[in-house]
XYZ file of C-alpha atoms in Angstrom:
764
model
C 74.835 148.035 181.653
C 75.235 147.667 177.903
C 74.794 144.205 176.353
C 78.406 144.172 175.155
C 79.706 144.861 178.661
C 77.377 142.276 180.170
C 78.722 139.617 177.829
C 82.411 140.510 178.181
C 83.206 138.507 181.324
C 81.299 135.305 180.378
C 82.899 135.325 176.925
C 86.361 135.755 178.436
C 85.743 132.834 180.779
C 84.480 130.740 177.877
C 87.526 131.470 175.716
C 89.849 130.623 178.611
C 88.080 127.301 179.158
C 88.244 126.541 175.441
C 92.014 127.109 175.515
C 92.331 124.679 178.425
C 90.167 122.123 176.629
C 92.200 122.455 173.439
C 95.401 121.851 175.378
C 93.864 118.817 177.074
C 92.679 117.475 173.742
C 95.971 118.051 171.932
C 97.428 114.812 173.282
C 94.462 112.904 171.938
C 94.682 114.565 168.519
C 98.473 114.309 168.244
C 99.688 112.250 165.301
C 96.381 112.126 163.514
C 96.603 111.566 159.777
C 93.809 112.267 157.386
C 93.142 110.364 154.177
C 90.045 111.463 152.318
C 87.178 111.202 154.783
C 88.949 108.698 156.996
C 90.038 109.745 160.457
C 92.797 107.451 161.692
C 93.992 107.429 165.266
C 97.585 106.462 166.045
C 96.508 104.714 169.221
C 97.400 101.023 168.699
C 95.362 97.976 169.546
C 96.389 95.904 172.484
C 97.282 93.136 170.009
C 97.376 94.819 166.585
C 96.380 92.525 163.711
C 98.919 92.225 160.936
C 97.023 91.358 157.822
C 95.501 93.057 154.830
C 92.311 92.079 153.061
C 92.232 92.915 149.354
C 88.701 93.462 148.184
C 87.382 92.161 144.891
C 83.975 92.504 143.329
C 82.764 89.124 142.150
C 80.998 89.012 138.797
C 79.214 85.721 138.273
C 77.244 86.364 135.129
C 76.770 88.892 132.387
C 73.297 89.666 133.661
C 72.930 92.687 135.947
C 72.523 91.638 139.555
C 70.775 93.790 142.108
C 73.009 92.733 144.992
C 76.778 92.776 144.670
C 78.865 92.583 147.802
C 82.593 92.858 148.185
C 84.337 89.657 149.129
C 87.643 89.233 150.952
C 89.785 86.643 149.249
C 92.967 86.418 151.260
C 93.057 84.163 154.319
C 91.791 85.736 157.506
C 93.292 84.276 160.654
C 90.872 83.871 163.513
C 92.903 85.842 166.099
C 92.995 88.727 163.650
C 89.346 88.224 162.834
C 88.403 88.890 166.450
C 89.912 92.361 166.025
C 88.589 92.790 162.488
C 85.021 92.158 163.609
C 85.232 94.873 166.232
C 86.977 97.322 163.904
C 84.494 96.684 161.120
C 81.604 97.196 163.522
C 82.886 100.606 164.512
C 83.366 101.507 160.852
C 79.587 101.534 160.463
C 78.408 103.032 163.744
C 77.601 106.662 164.305
C 79.856 107.430 167.232
C 79.836 111.195 166.835
C 76.094 111.744 167.013
C 75.166 113.159 163.760
C 76.490 112.207 160.383
C 78.136 109.357 158.599
C 81.155 111.509 157.975
C 82.527 110.849 161.403
C 83.075 107.177 160.631
C 86.492 105.936 161.646
C 87.441 104.018 158.567
C 89.944 101.218 158.674
C 89.773 100.677 154.949
C 92.424 102.211 152.851
C 95.254 102.457 155.277
C 94.459 99.471 157.345
C 94.888 101.370 160.542
C 92.851 100.606 163.553
C 90.934 103.148 165.548
C 89.268 101.969 168.669
C 86.761 104.536 169.944
C 87.122 105.802 173.480
C 83.436 106.484 174.083
C 83.205 103.941 176.895
C 86.588 104.510 178.533
C 86.925 104.735 182.349
C 88.206 108.307 181.977
C 85.034 109.346 180.166
C 82.865 107.737 182.814
C 84.770 109.521 185.594
C 84.543 112.933 183.948
C 80.860 112.319 183.263
C 80.149 111.589 186.922
C 82.081 114.693 188.036
C 80.343 116.814 185.416
C 76.931 115.704 186.675
C 77.900 116.414 190.305
C 79.043 119.955 189.487
C 75.908 120.480 187.415
C 73.716 119.487 190.369
C 75.662 121.878 192.603
C 75.108 124.703 190.119
C 71.349 124.185 190.400
C 71.212 124.901 194.171
C 70.672 128.663 193.744
C 67.615 127.979 191.600
C 66.257 125.366 194.002
C 66.367 127.810 196.937
C 65.209 130.880 195.058
C 61.665 130.575 196.337
C 62.897 130.246 199.920
C 64.927 133.396 199.810
C 68.208 131.508 199.872
C 69.519 132.525 196.477
C 72.221 134.819 197.918
C 73.500 132.094 200.248
C 74.129 129.683 197.336
C 74.915 132.314 194.714
C 78.537 131.240 194.269
C 77.529 127.665 193.536
C 76.383 128.932 190.146
C 80.021 128.782 189.069
C 80.094 125.013 189.602
C 78.303 124.943 186.271
C 81.453 126.332 184.661
C 83.448 123.406 186.067
C 80.852 120.990 184.716
C 81.053 122.725 181.343
C 84.866 122.558 181.401
C 84.839 118.824 182.158
C 82.738 118.262 179.052
C 85.027 120.221 176.734
C 87.727 117.507 176.265
C 84.969 115.313 174.846
C 83.351 117.973 172.682
C 86.353 119.902 171.333
C 88.055 116.965 169.501
C 84.753 116.092 167.853
C 84.199 119.681 166.748
C 87.802 119.840 165.517
C 87.302 116.767 163.348
C 83.941 118.006 162.100
C 84.947 121.559 161.172
C 88.633 121.307 160.263
C 88.996 117.724 159.038
C 85.651 116.945 157.394
C 84.516 120.572 157.028
C 81.002 119.721 158.108
C 78.642 120.771 160.868
C 77.361 117.937 163.025
C 75.599 117.572 166.355
C 78.789 118.042 168.375
C 79.068 121.537 166.869
C 75.491 122.253 167.906
C 76.082 121.015 171.444
C 79.244 123.075 171.846
C 77.504 126.123 170.399
C 74.591 125.704 172.805
C 76.964 125.344 175.768
C 78.985 128.428 174.840
C 75.799 130.400 174.279
C 74.482 129.451 177.716
C 77.778 130.494 179.341
C 77.718 133.783 177.449
C 74.230 134.452 178.797
C 75.399 133.636 182.314
C 73.200 130.529 182.511
C 75.955 128.300 183.844
C 73.590 125.592 185.066
C 72.087 125.214 181.602
C 75.553 125.104 180.026
C 76.425 122.382 182.524
C 73.232 120.523 181.612
C 74.181 120.500 177.926
C 77.792 119.354 178.442
C 77.119 116.810 181.193
C 74.082 115.237 179.556
C 75.947 115.110 176.247
C 78.655 113.165 178.081
C 75.940 110.895 179.473
C 74.742 110.238 175.938
C 78.325 109.338 174.979
C 78.495 106.804 177.807
C 75.109 105.363 176.882
C 76.142 105.016 173.265
C 79.462 103.511 174.287
C 77.681 101.018 176.486
C 75.387 99.994 173.639
C 78.353 99.665 171.289
C 80.344 97.719 173.864
C 77.496 95.274 174.385
C 77.189 94.635 170.650
C 80.976 94.393 170.365
C 81.154 91.740 173.064
C 78.436 89.698 171.382
C 80.177 89.882 168.003
C 83.530 88.965 169.536
C 81.898 85.934 171.149
C 80.698 84.801 167.719
C 84.228 85.213 166.373
C 85.763 83.248 169.231
C 83.344 80.374 168.648
C 84.265 79.995 164.997
C 87.611 78.304 165.355
C 90.986 77.860 167.058
C 94.090 79.921 166.553
C 96.560 77.017 166.735
C 96.974 73.458 165.491
C 98.882 70.407 166.813
C 101.173 69.514 163.906
C 102.584 65.957 163.896
C 106.030 65.083 162.602
C 106.770 62.419 159.963
C 103.355 62.816 158.306
C 101.582 61.560 161.391
C 103.789 58.511 161.964
C 105.639 60.124 164.883
C 104.259 61.190 168.241
C 105.935 64.606 168.486
C 103.378 67.409 168.425
C 104.220 71.017 167.636
C 101.757 73.824 168.269
C 101.706 76.182 165.295
C 99.324 78.944 164.127
C 96.418 77.405 162.255
C 96.981 79.644 159.233
C 100.484 78.192 158.714
C 99.348 74.572 158.314
C 99.928 73.378 154.745
C 97.559 71.146 152.793
C 98.340 67.476 153.426
C 99.773 68.046 156.895
C 99.084 65.561 159.676
C 97.314 67.220 162.585
C 96.316 65.802 165.945
C 92.988 66.806 167.498
C 92.668 65.701 171.152
C 89.357 65.474 172.982
C 87.969 68.912 173.788
C 89.868 70.813 171.091
C 88.678 72.291 167.813
C 89.578 71.111 164.331
C 91.887 73.820 162.894
C 91.226 73.229 159.165
C 89.038 71.172 156.883
C 90.445 67.679 156.534
C 90.012 63.906 156.382
C 90.417 61.613 159.382
C 93.292 59.170 158.834
C 93.379 57.528 162.262
C 90.881 57.167 165.059
C 87.145 57.519 165.507
C 85.247 59.910 167.742
C 82.225 62.207 167.907
C 82.260 65.885 166.982
C 80.189 68.863 168.014
C 79.557 70.672 164.721
C 76.906 73.063 166.057
C 79.021 76.148 165.367
C 79.321 75.202 161.690
C 76.101 73.357 160.863
C 73.767 74.206 163.727
C 73.342 70.475 164.476
C 73.138 70.177 168.264
C 73.666 66.405 168.413
C 77.245 65.044 168.305
C 78.167 63.448 164.976
C 80.336 60.328 164.924
C 83.121 60.283 162.344
C 85.853 57.753 161.684
C 88.824 57.136 159.411
C 88.218 58.190 155.815
C 85.484 60.705 156.612
C 85.810 64.452 156.162
C 85.577 66.902 159.044
C 85.087 70.691 158.820
C 87.321 73.182 160.562
C 85.771 74.572 163.727
C 84.171 71.293 164.857
C 84.969 70.248 168.447
C 86.203 66.757 169.314
C 83.621 65.633 171.889
C 85.371 62.345 172.597
C 86.021 59.670 173.475
C 89.254 59.506 171.480
C 91.963 61.591 169.860
C 92.052 61.556 166.070
C 94.690 62.276 163.456
C 93.598 64.113 160.330
C 95.133 65.153 157.037
C 94.304 68.724 156.070
C 92.584 69.228 152.721
C 92.416 73.036 152.660
C 94.438 75.911 154.118
C 93.003 77.600 157.175
C 91.997 80.620 155.089
C 89.935 78.475 152.696
C 88.219 76.269 155.244
C 84.538 76.351 156.078
C 85.157 78.307 159.259
C 87.303 80.894 157.442
C 84.604 81.430 154.828
C 82.082 82.021 157.599
C 84.543 84.379 159.289
C 84.819 86.454 156.138
C 81.051 86.520 155.774
C 80.644 87.787 159.346
C 83.335 90.411 158.762
C 81.681 91.571 155.544
C 78.368 91.976 157.316
C 79.646 94.977 159.282
C 80.856 96.822 156.201
C 77.617 96.856 154.247
C 75.417 99.693 155.465
C 71.704 99.689 154.804
C 69.830 102.221 152.712
C 68.103 103.494 155.854
C 71.431 104.207 157.573
C 72.740 106.027 154.512
C 69.542 108.057 154.092
C 69.409 109.105 157.750
C 73.057 110.146 157.724
C 72.589 112.169 154.547
C 69.522 113.922 155.934
C 71.386 114.690 159.144
C 74.316 116.096 157.177
C 71.985 118.247 155.058
C 69.831 119.555 157.914
C 72.532 120.347 160.464
C 74.212 123.342 158.720
C 71.052 125.402 157.988
C 69.663 124.771 161.477
C 72.984 125.755 163.033
C 73.149 128.951 160.977
C 69.513 129.798 161.756
C 70.151 129.279 165.463
C 73.219 131.542 165.316
C 71.144 134.255 163.663
C 68.503 133.888 166.371
C 71.215 134.300 168.993
C 72.758 137.448 167.458
C 70.366 139.616 165.416
C 67.693 140.174 168.144
C 70.290 141.889 170.368
C 69.926 144.929 168.127
C 66.447 145.366 169.597
C 67.554 145.331 173.208
C 68.793 142.916 175.877
C 65.335 141.563 176.679
C 64.639 140.506 173.102
C 68.225 139.346 172.717
C 68.115 137.036 175.737
C 64.677 135.667 174.809
C 65.601 134.864 171.220
C 69.050 133.597 172.202
C 67.429 131.024 174.469
C 65.147 129.981 171.619
C 68.144 129.674 169.310
C 70.048 127.527 171.814
C 67.031 125.278 172.294
C 66.762 124.964 168.496
C 70.417 123.867 168.334
C 69.860 121.081 170.834
C 66.441 120.053 169.525
C 67.762 119.780 165.962
C 70.497 117.299 166.929
C 69.641 114.005 165.165
C 71.539 111.877 167.698
C 68.724 109.401 168.487
C 67.834 108.993 164.812
C 71.421 108.401 163.728
C 72.473 106.002 166.486
C 69.285 103.926 166.629
C 69.654 102.461 163.133
C 73.214 101.016 163.320
C 72.698 99.774 166.884
C 69.526 97.953 165.833
C 71.125 96.410 162.761
C 74.289 95.297 164.563
C 72.161 93.735 167.299
C 70.129 91.967 164.609
C 73.242 90.734 162.796
C 74.634 89.428 166.081
C 71.373 87.645 166.809
C 71.452 86.076 163.349
C 75.091 85.000 163.638
C 74.463 83.422 167.027
C 71.535 81.534 165.470
C 73.691 80.170 162.650
C 72.616 82.750 160.069
C 75.411 84.817 158.524
C 74.219 88.005 156.815
C 76.218 90.479 154.765
C 75.213 93.657 156.538
C 72.225 95.632 157.707
C 71.168 96.070 154.084
C 70.290 92.371 154.028
C 68.100 92.672 157.130
C 66.311 95.553 155.462
C 65.852 93.564 152.238
C 64.567 90.506 154.131
C 61.823 92.617 155.684
C 60.480 93.378 152.191
C 60.484 89.799 150.843
C 57.235 88.971 149.049
C 58.345 85.989 146.933
C 60.555 83.033 147.866
C 62.044 80.695 145.252
C 63.345 77.397 146.652
C 65.642 74.942 144.927
C 64.571 71.326 145.288
C 67.675 69.234 145.790
C 69.418 69.978 149.080
C 66.983 72.754 149.990
C 63.460 71.345 150.114
C 64.960 67.867 150.270
C 67.723 66.626 152.547
C 70.180 66.024 149.711
C 70.906 62.476 150.925
C 70.244 60.492 147.765
C 70.122 56.712 147.629
C 70.102 54.529 144.523
C 66.620 53.025 144.150
C 66.682 51.399 140.692
C 69.338 50.362 138.174
C 68.026 48.997 134.842
C 70.653 47.498 132.529
C 70.281 47.271 128.794
C 70.711 43.917 127.050
C 74.173 42.311 127.165
C 75.474 44.811 129.728
C 77.238 43.580 132.861
C 76.214 45.117 136.183
C 79.776 45.134 137.551
C 81.168 47.023 134.539
C 78.291 49.499 134.684
C 78.836 50.267 138.366
C 82.572 50.709 137.799
C 81.961 53.224 135.022
C 79.386 55.060 137.140
C 81.868 55.305 139.995
C 84.635 56.538 137.674
C 82.628 59.282 135.996
C 80.694 60.467 139.067
C 83.430 60.424 141.720
C 84.998 63.803 140.738
C 81.613 65.526 141.145
C 80.366 66.891 144.483
C 76.667 66.755 143.557
C 74.589 64.702 146.045
C 73.314 62.522 143.191
C 76.883 61.666 142.176
C 77.727 60.825 145.780
C 74.792 58.411 145.909
C 75.903 56.601 142.736
C 79.499 56.255 143.938
C 78.304 54.996 147.336
C 76.028 52.429 145.672
C 78.878 51.154 143.506
C 81.115 50.850 146.566
C 78.431 48.971 148.523
C 78.088 46.412 145.726
C 81.824 45.780 145.737
C 82.666 47.509 142.482
C 86.436 47.823 142.241
C 87.886 50.522 140.033
C 91.125 49.378 138.339
C 94.047 51.594 139.327
C 95.387 51.726 135.773
C 92.190 53.335 134.430
C 92.619 57.058 133.784
C 89.717 59.504 133.637
C 90.425 62.439 131.329
C 88.599 65.635 130.368
C 86.015 65.317 133.105
C 83.484 68.111 132.531
C 80.339 69.100 134.392
C 77.515 69.985 132.009
C 75.367 72.548 133.813
C 71.824 71.313 134.240
C 72.513 68.087 132.322
C 75.192 65.850 133.839
C 78.854 64.971 133.296
C 81.088 63.742 130.475
C 84.583 62.240 130.555
C 87.003 60.070 128.608
C 87.556 56.683 130.244
C 90.158 54.719 128.374
C 89.410 55.225 124.693
C 85.670 55.789 125.180
C 83.524 58.862 125.813
C 81.162 58.305 128.735
C 78.105 60.458 129.517
C 75.972 60.362 132.648
C 73.049 62.675 133.224
C 69.378 63.444 132.842
C 66.910 63.113 129.987
C 67.762 66.541 128.572
C 71.398 65.526 128.040
C 70.563 62.396 126.067
C 67.871 64.149 124.067
C 70.511 66.665 123.027
C 72.900 63.839 122.131
C 70.184 62.133 120.078
C 70.413 58.929 122.128
C 67.160 59.105 124.061
C 65.006 58.390 121.001
C 66.735 55.017 120.534
C 65.743 53.918 124.026
C 63.059 51.173 123.995
C 59.555 52.375 124.844
C 59.319 50.086 127.852
C 62.429 51.703 129.318
C 61.008 55.182 128.679
C 57.788 54.180 130.434
C 59.802 52.784 133.342
C 61.699 56.065 133.642
C 58.406 57.980 133.635
C 57.120 55.701 136.390
C 60.174 56.387 138.543
C 59.845 60.130 137.982
C 56.144 60.063 138.880
C 57.140 58.543 142.223
C 59.320 61.580 142.913
C 62.620 59.906 142.025
C 65.371 61.566 139.992
C 66.039 59.649 136.774
C 69.345 59.407 134.921
C 71.105 57.462 132.191
C 74.644 56.508 131.205
C 76.109 55.929 127.750
C 79.489 54.407 126.891
C 81.133 55.127 123.546
C 79.219 53.847 120.555
C 77.084 51.489 122.636
C 74.519 54.190 123.313
C 72.605 54.172 126.582
C 73.749 51.174 128.620
C 71.656 51.760 131.748
C 68.985 53.866 133.377
C 68.866 54.552 137.087
C 66.871 56.450 139.655
C 67.859 57.956 142.966
C 65.503 59.225 145.635
C 65.768 61.928 148.226
C 63.562 62.612 151.232
C 61.772 65.879 151.909
C 63.006 67.844 154.901
C 60.631 67.231 157.815
C 60.298 70.963 158.513
C 59.799 72.025 154.867
C 55.997 71.794 154.821
C 55.552 73.768 158.044
C 58.031 76.449 156.932
C 56.148 76.948 153.657
C 52.849 77.246 155.543
C 54.338 79.897 157.842
C 55.728 81.793 154.854
C 52.233 81.796 153.367
C 50.900 83.130 156.687
C 53.336 86.055 156.331
C 51.831 86.851 152.931
C 54.806 85.473 150.994
C 54.435 83.510 147.746
C 56.586 80.368 147.595
C 57.849 78.700 144.412
C 60.071 75.748 143.581
C 62.642 76.031 140.799
C 64.608 72.938 139.848
C 66.423 71.299 136.993
C 64.720 67.970 137.717
C 61.956 66.446 135.601
C 58.433 67.783 135.971
C 57.031 64.546 137.386
C 59.609 64.363 140.192
C 59.337 68.076 140.959
C 55.520 68.031 141.128
C 55.613 64.988 143.411
C 57.983 66.714 145.843
C 55.892 69.875 145.588
C 52.726 68.016 146.541
C 54.450 66.678 149.656
C 55.091 70.243 150.873
C 51.709 71.610 149.728
C 53.007 73.490 146.689
C 50.541 73.524 143.799
C 51.797 72.438 140.383
C 51.505 76.045 139.193
C 54.118 77.027 141.780
C 56.646 74.463 140.496
C 59.139 75.376 137.747
C 60.960 72.242 136.581
C 63.485 71.170 133.973
C 65.389 74.463 134.219
C 68.949 75.128 133.149
C 70.937 77.617 135.302
C 70.252 80.432 132.827
C 66.556 79.530 132.797
C 66.492 79.883 136.580
C 67.701 83.437 136.018
C 64.745 84.066 133.724
C 62.333 82.913 136.444
C 64.008 85.155 139.042
C 63.858 88.128 136.665
C 60.177 87.448 136.001
C 59.397 87.313 139.728
C 61.382 90.496 140.367
C 59.452 92.331 137.671
C 56.158 91.139 139.175
C 57.202 92.173 142.700
C 58.588 95.539 141.661
C 55.154 97.164 141.439
C 54.364 96.306 145.069
C 57.833 97.184 146.328
C 58.502 93.596 147.386
C 61.730 91.625 147.128
C 62.440 88.181 145.690
C 64.439 85.687 147.762
C 66.240 82.719 146.244
C 67.395 79.822 148.426
C 69.698 77.123 147.060
C 72.856 75.179 147.763
C 74.461 74.136 144.474
C 77.029 75.639 142.121
C 74.341 75.986 139.454
C 72.317 78.103 141.914
C 75.061 80.737 142.272
C 73.937 83.012 139.382
C 70.329 82.968 140.611
C 71.468 83.687 144.178
C 73.385 86.713 142.930
C 70.503 87.983 140.798
C 67.791 87.714 143.457
C 67.145 90.639 145.790
C 68.178 88.319 148.621
C 70.232 85.174 147.982
C 70.246 82.519 150.716
C 72.695 79.599 150.619
C 72.286 76.440 152.654
C 75.493 76.000 154.637
C 76.043 72.414 153.563
C 76.148 73.400 149.894
C 78.815 74.555 147.495
C 81.365 77.165 148.540
C 80.517 79.276 145.480
C 76.876 79.424 146.544
C 77.950 80.604 150.008
C 80.264 83.279 148.612
C 77.714 84.748 146.190
C 74.715 84.740 148.507
C 73.629 87.488 150.883
C 72.717 85.055 153.662
C 74.367 81.762 154.583
C 72.539 79.258 156.774
C 75.171 77.303 158.710
C 73.243 74.086 158.666
C 70.464 72.223 156.921
C 67.439 73.590 158.775
C 64.890 75.536 156.715
C 63.529 77.044 159.933
C 66.556 79.342 159.821
C 65.286 80.772 156.539
C 61.965 81.573 158.187
C 63.728 83.011 161.240
C 65.912 85.285 159.108
C 62.853 86.789 157.388
C 61.092 87.321 160.714
C 64.263 88.862 162.163
C 64.471 91.312 159.266
C 60.843 92.330 159.746
C 61.398 92.772 163.480
C 64.509 94.913 162.950
C 62.728 97.241 160.536
C 59.735 97.431 162.870
C 62.006 98.522 165.745
C 63.660 101.153 163.554
C 60.248 102.556 162.598
C 59.332 102.673 166.290
C 62.567 104.501 167.076
C 62.012 107.002 164.269
C 58.457 107.725 165.383
C 59.439 108.173 169.020
C 62.464 110.360 168.189
C 60.484 112.653 165.902
C 57.656 112.904 168.435
C 60.100 113.899 171.183
C 61.669 116.553 168.937
C 58.228 117.880 168.009
C 57.277 118.222 171.681
C 60.433 120.225 172.464
C 59.872 122.518 169.480
C 56.216 122.928 170.461
C 57.141 123.873 174.031
C 59.664 126.400 172.740
C 56.990 127.919 170.503
C 54.685 128.555 173.486
C 57.438 130.085 175.593
C 58.912 127.072 177.425
C 62.390 127.346 175.951
C 64.632 125.630 178.494
C 67.886 123.965 177.520
C 67.318 121.472 180.320
C 64.140 120.255 178.665
C 65.795 120.028 175.232
C 68.909 118.135 176.326
C 66.989 115.859 178.711
C 64.625 115.023 175.858
C 67.554 114.310 173.538
C 69.406 112.052 175.984
C 66.246 110.357 177.207
C 65.173 109.631 173.657
C 68.607 108.227 172.847
C 68.458 105.963 175.895
C 65.027 104.648 174.922
C 65.757 104.037 171.218
C 69.131 102.432 171.995
C 67.582 100.108 174.561
C 64.823 99.294 172.104
C 67.371 98.427 169.409
C 69.403 96.255 171.776
C 66.358 94.038 172.303
C 67.479 92.236 169.145
C 70.632 90.959 170.841
C 70.458 87.197 171.463
C 69.224 86.134 174.868
C 71.288 84.118 177.310
C 69.269 81.011 176.401
C 70.046 81.534 172.715
C 73.762 81.884 173.476
C 73.883 78.527 175.197
């Protein structure tokens, strides 16, 4: 029989099955719209979110920054965020086994496309496909026993198995070839299946289609597990409703409203067991709050009337409180964290991008080469044709980069979920990758190495200056500032009974970066700040020598020294405030050194105070950079980046203040302490939701672990591919071996990546 005649019937059967598969897939593909590279499914969510998130690129300084991430600025409601997290996760995962071009993008049109890779229908067809595949193998199992003729007809069960896999394969091939005009692994799998059917090897065709379906289920399971973990993080961040009180809190009537509709200044009731919907101030009642979701503090914190409370905290009892909201839901602490978590799924790492590009570049030539191997040798006879066709089909399957492509996003999403559950919000897998390369860490002093809880230690008045008037002026000029030092001065004035007259107006209050503050109080200009400010004003030189020596003594003890001047009177007082070093700071620095990381302190404080704090955490004086303005901090970061560039290392900056924001943006990795300024949180790559420096250490270790797992997955995947190619070269060219190797490798690398998901103990 001629080769053409031998192939006629299998090809006819294959074409008929393809027609059936296309008809079955038409319902799934109906209504699809294409915009650029985005593939948008019309299938709605169960509860479709109705919000849009305009994206803006923040520019914090004229200096070029190495990390710039897109920020969402409009409010994001928490019910919608639960959907946005899942949708954003699937916008970065490789659900079609092969290239980044299959990404279902929700950007642009705002449509939602929930993948069906773990649907019950897919699982059912996968089970049936495997059963028919096993039936098709009976003739081969009984060949040695002389029973091949008895089970001969069971060979055709392989065609049923192949047909059951077509509704999964055909839509993917349609999108790849006709929508994106690219060849991916689904094209290779379909080509290998059709080739096996054409050769009459129905069992091998069934092996390709059924095991490909198994890989889809495995990938869907991995994605589903990560999705559930991310959704749990979203649910923990805050409530969807608020109990709004009538008559500004004077009445008892409560109305449940969506949290994002609560206006600033509204009176809201928070009963025991419920979450605070927005940032606010308690106006009635006293109770304890569980703020672990926001700050990571496991112990309940007691708060009473007049104290602020962040959105997302849980009223642990024993009493209901009434609060006045100070920020809309979309601008609260919990909403900022929500946006940071959402952003983390949109920023793909360099490794993911590189792997996808390599897969996209390698797939077409391999596919074409395999087609040539399956066609040209037939000119030299059926024996050569069948032998080389089998080799070509094995090459198609072996060249599929499924394990390589899926292992990276699964590992990074698992790592991001682990970090979020630990109170560490990262802006994408790129940050995990950058953390793994950190070789230098620059730490701010105030609020980072220290607790940021200042207390007034000394207040030295100049001659003929009244203490009461001085404290009143300090309270007036410092109260608009959120700096911890200003808070300490205002608190000290309040504790000493300083009363600020209501008729006094503070005008033109201005924060002088790295120096202090200035304002007009009455008809006088008042300055409060550090030595640098008064040296610039020319007032420090007039200070008596004994007062200068006293200030030096305070600074040598590790205290922060400041002065205040009023009008033409010059400096009227000097003061010092002290902060305590974080108890974990010394141990964290030692562990960073053990990882081979250099640690530095950069601060705007005086050298004496900075060196004293440095000595308490075992930082040598050469590792302390003091007296720095915000722009001078940038110079230090640039210097460290230039020094680390030769070794391929990254520079990490950790701070919490507004003046740290430019340095956080310039560093390779910017880390903001969660209790700091909102601007620092928005411009950083990592936000620590609390005041524990151990989280900084954990984030670096997590990044190193994620990259280590990816390297393991790469090595194992490439080794498995090499073994299959080697077996084919020596004559063992079985599709069963190739597809089993592909699916087995995917199972192993996916399971390995999922090890980064938080454990049950960590979730508690």
